[in-house]
Amino acid sequence: MQITDLATEQKLLPLLRQAFRPMFLFGAAFSAIAMLLWGLTLAGQLQLKPFANVLFWHSHEMLFGFVSAIVIGFLLTAVQNWTGLRAPHGKSLLFISLLWLAGRLLLLFGQGLPLYLVATVDLSFLPVCAFLLAIPLIKTGQQRNLFFIPVLLLLTACNLLMYIGVATSRYELVQLGSQNAVWLITLLMAIVGGRVLPMFTANGTQTKKVDAIVWQDRAALGSLWLIFVLHFFALTKHLPALAMSSLFGLSALLLGLRCLRWKIWITLKVPLLWSLHVAYWCIPLGLALYSARYAGINISNSIALHALTAGAMGSMILSMMARVSLGHSGRMLKPHALMSLAFLLVLAAAISRTLLIWLWPAQTMQWLWLGVGGWVLAYTLYVLVYFPVLTTPRPDGRPG
């Protein structure tokens, strides 16, 4: 569908033609920089003094700085395909990009700044983007995709909870806000992954698409919704450990059976596919670790959490960015050979941050540094490889 005048499009800076361009580029670069700063701080080589404290900054920015940027880049790009209406571009895209950047700078250099200033700027990003996303969805009656609006607002509520924790000096609220965000993003990955993985796999391997089993999908996603609700309202502490272990175990089983049907073994020669499958498998793995933790096995919350963040989020985001950046810029879905290395590096980072720390806790710092190094290299490779893709016009001359 021709949704914009080509002559007008050509006057726009390529970086501002679709949301995936600035959000993916800046988000990936920021994640590499933020992780490097975190690693240098852990190593005692840097005295970082961000807003609140270093631990708050790390957990907050990897979720509401990095992940939020990628989610918005994906949604505000996809909405154009969903509706046939022009998505935010030009001045509106520049505005939300600068708003996102302002939040990152205030949090990094904001020690001593008023909390209301930092929070107001940072908290406004997702609602503004939700508003821009809602306009074309409402105009075209896209009921199926309207649920992304409350999801973005719920993410904002999680972010707000972290700031309330800082304002009241209650660390448990900071942790509750960040943990809630992890569950909500995990749910989002499960939903989006369930939509695109069967189709991507069928197209990329020239095989028949695996049809969804409706009851299984509803049960799997319903279990994740229940986990999020229980955490959001801080109800988990009122439930027996056995009940929580059973819920996480059931959810892990349902999600595992779901992605088993998508046949990861037929994707091993296609990096854009196996990387997505591995990322999705990290979701039931993380859930299984939480189930084991509630069952009394010696697994820390940090290890189980990072199976979802470093594992599922880190891998899925890198793989989706690699694919979406090519597809929406009019290029063949054949990534640079270096991206296979990047996929392996981010996977190594996740393994270092979870399995290796669990098995050999005496070397925790070494595994942390290895994880930081793998992540930084993986996302730096993405930035270097995709910079010309994201900052130049489509080779086919079409808008976007």
mmCIF file of C-alpha atoms in Angstrom:
data_model
loop_
_atom_site.group_PDB
_atom_site.id
_atom_site.type_symbol
_atom_site.label_atom_id
_atom_site.label_comp_id
_atom_site.label_asym_id
_atom_site.label_seq_id
_atom_site.Cartn_x
_atom_site.Cartn_y
_atom_site.Cartn_z
ATOM 1 C CA MET A 1 0.000 0.000 0.000
ATOM 2 C CA GLN A 2 1.407 3.409 -1.006
ATOM 3 C CA ILE A 3 0.913 5.287 2.270
ATOM 4 C CA THR A 4 3.102 8.303 1.705
ATOM 5 C CA ASP A 5 4.261 10.549 -1.118
ATOM 6 C CA LEU A 6 7.695 9.423 -2.332
ATOM 7 C CA ALA A 7 8.955 12.950 -2.977
ATOM 8 C CA THR A 8 8.031 13.999 0.559
ATOM 9 C CA GLU A 9 9.640 10.848 1.927
ATOM 10 C CA GLN A 10 12.922 11.544 0.178
ATOM 11 C CA LYS A 11 13.207 14.879 1.970
ATOM 12 C CA LEU A 12 13.257 13.109 5.328
ATOM 13 C CA LEU A 13 16.457 12.052 6.991
ATOM 14 C CA PRO A 14 16.487 8.229 6.501
ATOM 15 C CA LEU A 15 16.953 7.731 10.244
ATOM 16 C CA LEU A 16 13.576 9.394 10.841
ATOM 17 C CA ARG A 17 11.496 7.522 8.277
ATOM 18 C CA GLN A 18 10.387 4.636 10.514
ATOM 19 C CA ALA A 19 10.607 4.060 14.255
ATOM 20 C CA PHE A 20 12.810 0.960 14.068
ATOM 21 C CA ARG A 21 15.658 3.032 12.640
ATOM 22 C CA PRO A 22 16.459 5.389 15.566
ATOM 23 C CA MET A 23 15.056 3.161 18.303
ATOM 24 C CA PHE A 24 17.026 0.076 17.288
ATOM 25 C CA LEU A 25 20.230 1.977 16.600
ATOM 26 C CA PHE A 26 20.179 4.103 19.747
ATOM 27 C CA GLY A 27 18.748 1.344 21.930
ATOM 28 C CA ALA A 28 21.401 -1.188 20.899
ATOM 29 C CA ALA A 29 24.213 1.344 21.266
ATOM 30 C CA PHE A 30 22.907 2.402 24.659
ATOM 31 C CA SER A 31 22.719 -1.200 25.890
ATOM 32 C CA ALA A 32 26.370 -1.777 24.941
ATOM 33 C CA ILE A 33 27.476 1.461 26.635
ATOM 34 C CA ALA A 34 25.343 0.871 29.733
ATOM 35 C CA MET A 35 26.590 -2.697 30.104
ATOM 36 C CA LEU A 36 30.197 -1.563 29.667
ATOM 37 C CA LEU A 37 29.764 1.089 32.375
ATOM 38 C CA TRP A 38 28.184 -1.546 34.633
ATOM 39 C CA GLY A 39 31.082 -3.921 34.031
ATOM 40 C CA LEU A 40 33.691 -1.252 34.729
ATOM 41 C CA THR A 41 31.855 -0.380 37.934
ATOM 42 C CA LEU A 42 31.790 -4.041 39.019
ATOM 43 C CA ALA A 43 35.512 -4.267 38.309
ATOM 44 C CA GLY A 44 36.191 -1.202 40.441
ATOM 45 C CA GLN A 45 37.547 0.712 37.446
ATOM 46 C CA LEU A 46 34.829 3.347 37.457
ATOM 47 C CA GLN A 47 33.028 5.309 40.157
ATOM 48 C CA LEU A 48 29.664 5.717 38.464
ATOM 49 C CA LYS A 49 27.303 8.193 40.140
ATOM 50 C CA PRO A 50 23.953 8.051 38.335
ATOM 51 C CA PHE A 51 20.524 9.025 39.607
ATOM 52 C CA ALA A 52 19.620 7.192 42.840
ATOM 53 C CA ASN A 53 22.381 4.560 42.860
ATOM 54 C CA VAL A 54 24.256 2.225 40.534
ATOM 55 C CA LEU A 55 22.101 -0.847 41.222
ATOM 56 C CA PHE A 56 18.892 1.109 40.561
ATOM 57 C CA TRP A 57 20.398 2.566 37.392
ATOM 58 C CA HIS A 58 21.450 -0.824 36.008
ATOM 59 C CA SER A 59 18.144 -2.608 36.609
ATOM 60 C CA HIS A 60 16.076 0.402 35.534
ATOM 61 C CA GLU A 61 17.964 1.286 32.389
ATOM 62 C CA MET A 62 18.260 -2.205 30.972
ATOM 63 C CA LEU A 63 14.472 -2.459 31.202
ATOM 64 C CA PHE A 64 13.118 1.064 30.706
ATOM 65 C CA GLY A 65 16.030 2.426 28.692
ATOM 66 C CA PHE A 66 17.095 -0.444 26.463
ATOM 67 C CA VAL A 67 14.137 -2.854 26.254
ATOM 68 C CA SER A 68 11.513 -0.086 26.089
ATOM 69 C CA ALA A 69 13.297 1.530 23.140
ATOM 70 C CA ILE A 70 13.292 -1.729 21.180
ATOM 71 C CA VAL A 71 9.664 -2.511 22.039
ATOM 72 C CA ILE A 72 8.593 0.933 20.854
ATOM 73 C CA GLY A 73 10.702 0.668 17.710
ATOM 74 C CA PHE A 74 9.035 -2.646 16.910
ATOM 75 C CA LEU A 75 5.461 -1.568 17.683
ATOM 76 C CA LEU A 76 5.578 1.823 15.939
ATOM 77 C CA THR A 77 6.989 0.094 12.864
ATOM 78 C CA ALA A 78 4.582 -2.849 12.895
ATOM 79 C CA VAL A 79 1.522 -0.597 13.253
ATOM 80 C CA GLN A 80 2.120 0.693 9.738
ATOM 81 C CA ASN A 81 1.807 -2.846 8.373
ATOM 82 C CA TRP A 82 -1.175 -3.617 10.597
ATOM 83 C CA THR A 83 -3.200 -0.554 9.617
ATOM 84 C CA GLY A 84 -1.884 0.720 6.277
ATOM 85 C CA LEU A 85 -1.608 4.170 7.865
ATOM 86 C CA ARG A 86 1.626 6.122 8.146
ATOM 87 C CA ALA A 87 3.348 5.466 11.448
ATOM 88 C CA PRO A 88 5.203 8.202 13.387
ATOM 89 C CA HIS A 89 8.013 9.657 11.301
ATOM 90 C CA GLY A 90 9.810 12.936 10.805
ATOM 91 C CA LYS A 91 9.169 15.441 13.581
ATOM 92 C CA SER A 92 7.036 13.137 15.733
ATOM 93 C CA LEU A 93 9.679 10.409 15.559
ATOM 94 C CA LEU A 94 12.405 12.922 16.333
ATOM 95 C CA PHE A 95 10.428 14.088 19.373
ATOM 96 C CA ILE A 96 10.035 10.633 20.909
ATOM 97 C CA SER A 97 13.681 9.820 20.131
ATOM 98 C CA LEU A 98 14.850 12.957 21.934
ATOM 99 C CA LEU A 99 12.441 12.278 24.795
ATOM 100 C CA TRP A 100 13.928 8.807 25.203
ATOM 101 C CA LEU A 101 17.454 10.188 25.021
ATOM 102 C CA ALA A 102 16.686 12.882 27.601
ATOM 103 C CA GLY A 103 15.572 10.189 30.033
ATOM 104 C CA ARG A 104 18.822 8.277 29.567
ATOM 105 C CA LEU A 105 20.978 11.357 30.113
ATOM 106 C CA LEU A 106 19.056 12.461 33.206
ATOM 107 C CA LEU A 107 19.366 9.030 34.799
ATOM 108 C CA LEU A 108 23.053 8.679 33.958
ATOM 109 C CA PHE A 109 24.114 12.163 35.047
ATOM 110 C CA GLY A 110 21.204 12.999 37.336
ATOM 111 C CA GLN A 111 22.665 12.459 40.782
ATOM 112 C CA GLY A 112 21.476 15.430 42.804
ATOM 113 C CA LEU A 113 18.706 16.395 40.384
ATOM 114 C CA PRO A 114 15.147 16.628 41.742
ATOM 115 C CA LEU A 115 13.366 13.291 41.568
ATOM 116 C CA TYR A 116 10.262 14.861 40.034
ATOM 117 C CA LEU A 117 12.297 16.164 37.067
ATOM 118 C CA VAL A 118 13.979 12.856 36.258
ATOM 119 C CA ALA A 119 10.795 10.846 36.823
ATOM 120 C CA THR A 120 8.556 13.170 34.783
ATOM 121 C CA VAL A 121 10.789 13.051 31.710
ATOM 122 C CA ASP A 122 11.425 9.317 31.924
ATOM 123 C CA LEU A 123 7.850 8.312 32.751
ATOM 124 C CA SER A 124 6.411 10.310 29.835
ATOM 125 C CA PHE A 125 8.106 8.253 27.110
ATOM 126 C CA LEU A 126 5.898 5.156 27.091
ATOM 127 C CA PRO A 127 2.531 6.981 27.443
ATOM 128 C CA VAL A 128 3.429 9.336 24.584
ATOM 129 C CA CYS A 129 4.338 6.343 22.420
ATOM 130 C CA ALA A 130 1.167 4.515 23.499
ATOM 131 C CA PHE A 131 -0.869 7.522 22.334
ATOM 132 C CA LEU A 132 0.888 7.570 18.947
ATOM 133 C CA LEU A 133 0.348 3.814 18.617
ATOM 134 C CA ALA A 134 -3.335 4.067 19.540
ATOM 135 C CA ILE A 135 -4.233 6.651 16.863
ATOM 136 C CA PRO A 136 -3.905 4.395 13.773
ATOM 137 C CA LEU A 137 -5.201 1.351 15.655
ATOM 138 C CA ILE A 138 -8.398 3.151 16.675
ATOM 139 C CA LYS A 139 -8.844 4.739 13.240
ATOM 140 C CA THR A 140 -8.786 1.331 11.574
ATOM 141 C CA GLY A 141 -10.564 -0.613 14.313
ATOM 142 C CA GLN A 142 -7.602 -2.889 14.979
ATOM 143 C CA GLN A 143 -9.090 -4.544 18.056
ATOM 144 C CA ARG A 144 -6.590 -7.423 18.009
ATOM 145 C CA ASN A 145 -3.608 -5.132 18.560
ATOM 146 C CA LEU A 146 -5.177 -2.597 20.918
ATOM 147 C CA PHE A 147 -4.045 -4.678 23.903
ATOM 148 C CA PHE A 148 -0.521 -3.278 23.389
ATOM 149 C CA ILE A 149 -1.789 0.082 24.722
ATOM 150 C CA PRO A 150 -2.624 -1.153 28.252
ATOM 151 C CA VAL A 151 0.589 -3.204 28.221
ATOM 152 C CA LEU A 152 2.617 -0.024 27.656
ATOM 153 C CA LEU A 153 0.667 1.739 30.397
ATOM 154 C CA LEU A 154 1.257 -1.181 32.773
ATOM 155 C CA LEU A 155 4.975 -0.922 31.999
ATOM 156 C CA THR A 156 4.740 2.748 32.920
ATOM 157 C CA ALA A 157 3.129 1.764 36.223
ATOM 158 C CA CYS A 158 6.053 -0.596 36.902
ATOM 159 C CA ASN A 159 8.448 2.241 36.156
ATOM 160 C CA LEU A 160 6.526 4.553 38.474
ATOM 161 C CA LEU A 161 6.735 1.973 41.248
ATOM 162 C CA MET A 162 10.523 2.030 40.990
ATOM 163 C CA TYR A 163 10.541 5.817 41.429
ATOM 164 C CA ILE A 164 8.154 5.576 44.376
ATOM 165 C CA GLY A 165 10.601 3.142 45.944
ATOM 166 C CA VAL A 166 13.403 5.694 45.537
ATOM 167 C CA ALA A 167 11.261 8.533 46.897
ATOM 168 C CA THR A 168 10.265 6.556 50.000
ATOM 169 C CA SER A 169 13.617 4.758 50.437
ATOM 170 C CA ARG A 170 11.847 1.403 50.152
ATOM 171 C CA TYR A 171 14.059 -0.943 48.167
ATOM 172 C CA GLU A 172 11.353 -3.617 48.068
ATOM 173 C CA LEU A 173 9.210 -1.291 45.909
ATOM 174 C CA VAL A 174 12.113 -0.698 43.532
ATOM 175 C CA GLN A 175 12.580 -4.445 43.220
ATOM 176 C CA LEU A 176 8.840 -5.027 42.822
ATOM 177 C CA GLY A 177 8.673 -2.506 39.983
ATOM 178 C CA SER A 178 11.607 -4.009 38.103
ATOM 179 C CA GLN A 179 10.433 -7.601 38.663
ATOM 180 C CA ASN A 180 6.916 -6.720 37.464
ATOM 181 C CA ALA A 181 8.421 -5.197 34.320
ATOM 182 C CA VAL A 182 10.340 -8.415 33.670
ATOM 183 C CA TRP A 183 7.142 -10.489 33.901
ATOM 184 C CA LEU A 184 5.254 -8.122 31.639
ATOM 185 C CA ILE A 185 8.003 -8.064 29.017
ATOM 186 C CA THR A 186 8.258 -11.854 29.230
ATOM 187 C CA LEU A 187 4.526 -12.066 28.549
ATOM 188 C CA LEU A 188 4.943 -9.688 25.611
ATOM 189 C CA MET A 189 7.736 -11.859 24.186
ATOM 190 C CA ALA A 190 5.580 -14.961 24.557
ATOM 191 C CA ILE A 191 2.680 -13.294 22.735
ATOM 192 C CA VAL A 192 4.707 -11.766 19.890
ATOM 193 C CA GLY A 193 6.896 -14.853 19.579
ATOM 194 C CA GLY A 194 3.828 -17.047 19.272
ATOM 195 C CA ARG A 195 2.571 -14.863 16.434
ATOM 196 C CA VAL A 196 5.744 -14.618 14.366
ATOM 197 C CA LEU A 197 7.891 -17.694 15.071
ATOM 198 C CA PRO A 198 5.695 -20.270 13.288
ATOM 199 C CA MET A 199 5.417 -17.980 10.248
ATOM 200 C CA PHE A 200 9.126 -17.066 10.209
ATOM 201 C CA THR A 201 10.077 -20.734 10.572
ATOM 202 C CA ALA A 202 7.811 -21.866 7.751
ATOM 203 C CA ASN A 203 9.047 -19.126 5.406
ATOM 204 C CA GLY A 204 12.709 -19.538 6.304
ATOM 205 C CA THR A 205 12.787 -23.349 6.013
ATOM 206 C CA GLN A 206 10.220 -23.768 3.221
ATOM 207 C CA THR A 207 8.129 -26.050 5.408
ATOM 208 C CA LYS A 208 4.467 -26.113 6.352
ATOM 209 C CA LYS A 209 3.491 -23.619 9.023
ATOM 210 C CA VAL A 210 2.670 -25.214 12.367
ATOM 211 C CA ASP A 211 -0.938 -24.381 13.231
ATOM 212 C CA ALA A 212 -1.670 -23.098 16.722
ATOM 213 C CA ILE A 213 -3.458 -25.251 19.285
ATOM 214 C CA VAL A 214 -5.829 -22.655 20.687
ATOM 215 C CA TRP A 215 -6.377 -24.144 24.147
ATOM 216 C CA GLN A 216 -2.648 -24.699 24.608
ATOM 217 C CA ASP A 217 -1.798 -21.121 23.624
ATOM 218 C CA ARG A 218 -4.482 -19.721 25.912
ATOM 219 C CA ALA A 219 -3.342 -21.880 28.813
ATOM 220 C CA ALA A 220 0.320 -20.961 28.322
ATOM 221 C CA LEU A 221 -0.317 -17.226 28.053
ATOM 222 C CA GLY A 222 -2.928 -17.390 30.810
ATOM 223 C CA SER A 223 -0.354 -18.860 33.185
ATOM 224 C CA LEU A 224 2.011 -15.971 32.418
ATOM 225 C CA TRP A 225 -0.778 -13.452 32.976
ATOM 226 C CA LEU A 226 -1.471 -15.072 36.341
ATOM 227 C CA ILE A 227 2.214 -14.894 37.297
ATOM 228 C CA PHE A 228 2.288 -11.199 36.388
ATOM 229 C CA VAL A 229 -0.915 -10.389 38.313
ATOM 230 C CA LEU A 230 0.289 -12.212 41.424
ATOM 231 C CA HIS A 231 3.555 -10.266 41.341
ATOM 232 C CA PHE A 232 1.982 -6.933 40.389
ATOM 233 C CA PHE A 233 -0.298 -6.984 43.436
ATOM 234 C CA ALA A 234 2.446 -8.471 45.646
ATOM 235 C CA LEU A 235 0.357 -11.574 46.363
ATOM 236 C CA THR A 236 3.128 -14.147 46.006
ATOM 237 C CA LYS A 237 4.235 -13.772 49.628
ATOM 238 C CA HIS A 238 0.760 -14.836 50.764
ATOM 239 C CA LEU A 239 0.804 -18.098 48.792
ATOM 240 C CA PRO A 240 2.485 -21.383 49.777
ATOM 241 C CA ALA A 241 5.833 -22.051 48.134
ATOM 242 C CA LEU A 242 4.428 -25.308 46.732
ATOM 243 C CA ALA A 243 1.635 -23.430 44.962
ATOM 244 C CA MET A 244 4.099 -20.991 43.396
ATOM 245 C CA SER A 245 6.441 -23.801 42.373
ATOM 246 C CA SER A 246 3.544 -25.640 40.746
ATOM 247 C CA LEU A 247 2.374 -22.532 38.886
ATOM 248 C CA PHE A 248 5.846 -21.798 37.522
ATOM 249 C CA GLY A 249 6.344 -25.453 36.649
ATOM 250 C CA LEU A 250 3.038 -25.641 34.787
ATOM 251 C CA SER A 251 3.800 -22.433 32.917
ATOM 252 C CA ALA A 252 7.261 -23.730 31.964
ATOM 253 C CA LEU A 253 5.727 -26.974 30.695
ATOM 254 C CA LEU A 254 3.035 -25.223 28.649
ATOM 255 C CA LEU A 255 5.488 -22.741 27.085
ATOM 256 C CA GLY A 256 7.981 -25.535 26.452
ATOM 257 C CA LEU A 257 5.419 -27.708 24.678
ATOM 258 C CA ARG A 258 4.344 -24.693 22.673
ATOM 259 C CA CYS A 259 7.802 -23.951 21.263
ATOM 260 C CA LEU A 260 8.689 -27.653 20.895
ATOM 261 C CA ARG A 261 5.989 -27.844 18.225
ATOM 262 C CA TRP A 262 7.856 -25.166 16.210
ATOM 263 C CA LYS A 263 10.752 -27.606 15.573
ATOM 264 C CA ILE A 264 13.946 -25.778 16.439
ATOM 265 C CA TRP A 265 15.949 -28.612 14.840
ATOM 266 C CA ILE A 266 14.897 -27.585 11.313
ATOM 267 C CA THR A 267 16.237 -24.045 11.832
ATOM 268 C CA LEU A 268 19.873 -24.813 12.681
ATOM 269 C CA LYS A 269 21.199 -23.665 9.298
ATOM 270 C CA VAL A 270 19.348 -20.333 9.465
ATOM 271 C CA PRO A 271 20.844 -17.912 12.051
ATOM 272 C CA LEU A 272 17.842 -15.569 12.003
ATOM 273 C CA LEU A 273 15.669 -18.536 12.994
ATOM 274 C CA TRP A 274 17.678 -20.597 15.468
ATOM 275 C CA SER A 275 18.570 -17.466 17.406
ATOM 276 C CA LEU A 276 14.879 -16.651 17.817
ATOM 277 C CA HIS A 277 14.025 -20.213 18.830
ATOM 278 C CA VAL A 278 16.836 -20.309 21.410
ATOM 279 C CA ALA A 279 15.626 -17.000 22.820
ATOM 280 C CA TYR A 280 12.084 -18.300 23.155
ATOM 281 C CA TRP A 281 13.325 -21.483 24.851
ATOM 282 C CA CYS A 282 14.901 -19.276 27.533
ATOM 283 C CA ILE A 283 11.379 -18.358 28.698
ATOM 284 C CA PRO A 284 10.340 -21.858 29.872
ATOM 285 C CA LEU A 285 13.899 -22.316 31.164
ATOM 286 C CA GLY A 286 13.592 -19.210 33.344
ATOM 287 C CA LEU A 287 10.174 -20.307 34.553
ATOM 288 C CA ALA A 288 11.541 -23.769 35.402
ATOM 289 C CA LEU A 289 14.334 -22.153 37.435
ATOM 290 C CA TYR A 290 11.765 -20.179 39.415
ATOM 291 C CA SER A 291 9.777 -23.365 39.966
ATOM 292 C CA ALA A 292 12.902 -25.079 41.293
ATOM 293 C CA ARG A 293 13.697 -22.070 43.477
ATOM 294 C CA TYR A 294 10.257 -22.165 45.103
ATOM 295 C CA ALA A 295 10.675 -25.929 45.544
ATOM 296 C CA GLY A 296 13.687 -25.252 47.754
ATOM 297 C CA ILE A 297 16.550 -25.829 45.325
ATOM 298 C CA ASN A 298 19.460 -23.458 45.864
ATOM 299 C CA ILE A 299 18.901 -21.115 42.917
ATOM 300 C CA SER A 300 19.089 -17.373 43.529
ATOM 301 C CA ASN A 301 16.466 -14.968 42.247
ATOM 302 C CA SER A 302 19.210 -13.255 40.247
ATOM 303 C CA ILE A 303 20.090 -16.421 38.327
ATOM 304 C CA ALA A 304 16.462 -17.240 37.477
ATOM 305 C CA LEU A 305 15.780 -13.592 36.605
ATOM 306 C CA HIS A 306 18.738 -13.336 34.241
ATOM 307 C CA ALA A 307 17.597 -16.428 32.350
ATOM 308 C CA LEU A 308 14.672 -14.221 31.305
ATOM 309 C CA THR A 309 16.557 -10.942 30.897
ATOM 310 C CA ALA A 310 20.042 -11.800 29.610
ATOM 311 C CA GLY A 311 18.742 -15.007 28.001
ATOM 312 C CA ALA A 312 15.281 -14.468 26.539
ATOM 313 C CA MET A 313 15.254 -10.673 26.207
ATOM 314 C CA GLY A 314 18.868 -10.240 25.164
ATOM 315 C CA SER A 315 18.720 -12.961 22.522
ATOM 316 C CA MET A 316 15.228 -12.259 21.201
ATOM 317 C CA ILE A 317 15.809 -8.530 20.892
ATOM 318 C CA LEU A 318 19.086 -8.979 19.002
ATOM 319 C CA SER A 319 17.557 -11.538 16.654
ATOM 320 C CA MET A 320 14.371 -9.535 16.042
ATOM 321 C CA MET A 321 16.345 -6.342 15.410
ATOM 322 C CA ALA A 322 18.558 -8.173 12.918
ATOM 323 C CA ARG A 323 15.513 -9.457 11.038
ATOM 324 C CA VAL A 324 13.229 -6.415 11.233
ATOM 325 C CA SER A 325 16.022 -4.027 10.237
ATOM 326 C CA LEU A 326 16.587 -5.963 7.022
ATOM 327 C CA GLY A 327 12.951 -6.637 6.173
ATOM 328 C CA HIS A 328 11.657 -3.121 6.790
ATOM 329 C CA SER A 329 14.565 -1.466 4.987
ATOM 330 C CA GLY A 330 13.840 -3.429 1.811
ATOM 331 C CA ARG A 331 16.793 -5.813 2.045
ATOM 332 C CA MET A 332 17.110 -9.579 1.721
ATOM 333 C CA LEU A 333 16.770 -11.545 4.956
ATOM 334 C CA LYS A 334 20.415 -12.611 4.844
ATOM 335 C CA PRO A 335 22.313 -11.061 7.748
ATOM 336 C CA HIS A 336 26.037 -10.369 7.726
ATOM 337 C CA ALA A 337 28.109 -13.368 8.831
ATOM 338 C CA LEU A 338 29.201 -11.404 11.915
ATOM 339 C CA MET A 339 25.646 -11.542 13.235
ATOM 340 C CA SER A 340 25.958 -15.298 13.799
ATOM 341 C CA LEU A 341 28.884 -14.471 16.064
ATOM 342 C CA ALA A 342 26.786 -11.790 17.778
ATOM 343 C CA PHE A 343 23.980 -14.305 18.435
ATOM 344 C CA LEU A 344 26.494 -16.724 19.967
ATOM 345 C CA LEU A 345 28.079 -13.972 22.072
ATOM 346 C CA VAL A 346 24.810 -12.856 23.641
ATOM 347 C CA LEU A 347 23.939 -16.499 24.306
ATOM 348 C CA ALA A 348 27.357 -16.955 25.955
ATOM 349 C CA ALA A 349 26.659 -13.865 28.053
ATOM 350 C CA ALA A 350 23.392 -15.398 29.261
ATOM 351 C CA ILE A 351 25.052 -18.723 30.080
ATOM 352 C CA SER A 352 27.805 -16.933 31.994
ATOM 353 C CA ARG A 353 25.271 -14.901 33.960
ATOM 354 C CA THR A 354 23.170 -17.937 34.908
ATOM 355 C CA LEU A 355 24.521 -21.472 34.553
ATOM 356 C CA LEU A 356 28.212 -20.763 35.162
ATOM 357 C CA ILE A 357 27.546 -18.619 38.234
ATOM 358 C CA TRP A 358 25.259 -21.326 39.618
ATOM 359 C CA LEU A 359 27.739 -24.149 39.023
ATOM 360 C CA TRP A 360 30.893 -22.302 40.068
ATOM 361 C CA PRO A 361 29.849 -19.472 42.416
ATOM 362 C CA ALA A 362 33.408 -18.977 43.686
ATOM 363 C CA GLN A 363 34.263 -17.452 40.275
ATOM 364 C CA THR A 364 31.181 -15.223 40.175
ATOM 365 C CA MET A 365 33.080 -12.031 39.296
ATOM 366 C CA GLN A 366 34.864 -13.710 36.405
ATOM 367 C CA TRP A 367 31.553 -15.001 35.031
ATOM 368 C CA LEU A 368 29.991 -11.558 35.447
ATOM 369 C CA TRP A 369 32.799 -9.944 33.473
ATOM 370 C CA LEU A 370 32.530 -12.636 30.812
ATOM 371 C CA GLY A 371 28.811 -11.967 30.574
ATOM 372 C CA VAL A 372 29.347 -8.227 30.307
ATOM 373 C CA GLY A 373 31.987 -8.724 27.615
ATOM 374 C CA GLY A 374 29.784 -11.039 25.564
ATOM 375 C CA TRP A 375 26.851 -8.630 25.695
ATOM 376 C CA VAL A 376 28.931 -5.554 24.833
ATOM 377 C CA LEU A 377 30.576 -7.272 21.865
ATOM 378 C CA ALA A 378 27.276 -8.703 20.584
ATOM 379 C CA TYR A 379 25.421 -5.402 20.580
ATOM 380 C CA THR A 380 28.436 -3.469 19.320
ATOM 381 C CA LEU A 381 28.544 -5.829 16.350
ATOM 382 C CA TYR A 382 24.876 -5.107 15.664
ATOM 383 C CA VAL A 383 25.516 -1.345 15.724
ATOM 384 C CA LEU A 384 28.531 -1.614 13.398
ATOM 385 C CA VAL A 385 26.857 -3.994 10.936
ATOM 386 C CA TYR A 386 23.478 -2.258 10.858
ATOM 387 C CA PHE A 387 24.505 1.399 11.044
ATOM 388 C CA PRO A 388 24.496 1.749 7.222
ATOM 389 C CA VAL A 389 21.222 -0.201 7.017
ATOM 390 C CA LEU A 390 19.444 2.053 9.507
ATOM 391 C CA THR A 391 20.827 5.379 8.293
ATOM 392 C CA THR A 392 20.436 5.056 4.508
ATOM 393 C CA PRO A 393 17.330 4.923 2.276
ATOM 394 C CA ARG A 394 15.792 1.649 1.141
ATOM 395 C CA PRO A 395 17.683 0.301 -1.894
ATOM 396 C CA ASP A 396 14.392 -0.288 -3.725
ATOM 397 C CA GLY A 397 13.502 3.415 -3.506
ATOM 398 C CA ARG A 398 10.236 2.775 -1.677
ATOM 399 C CA PRO A 399 9.126 4.796 1.369
ATOM 400 C CA GLY A 400 10.211 3.657 4.795
#
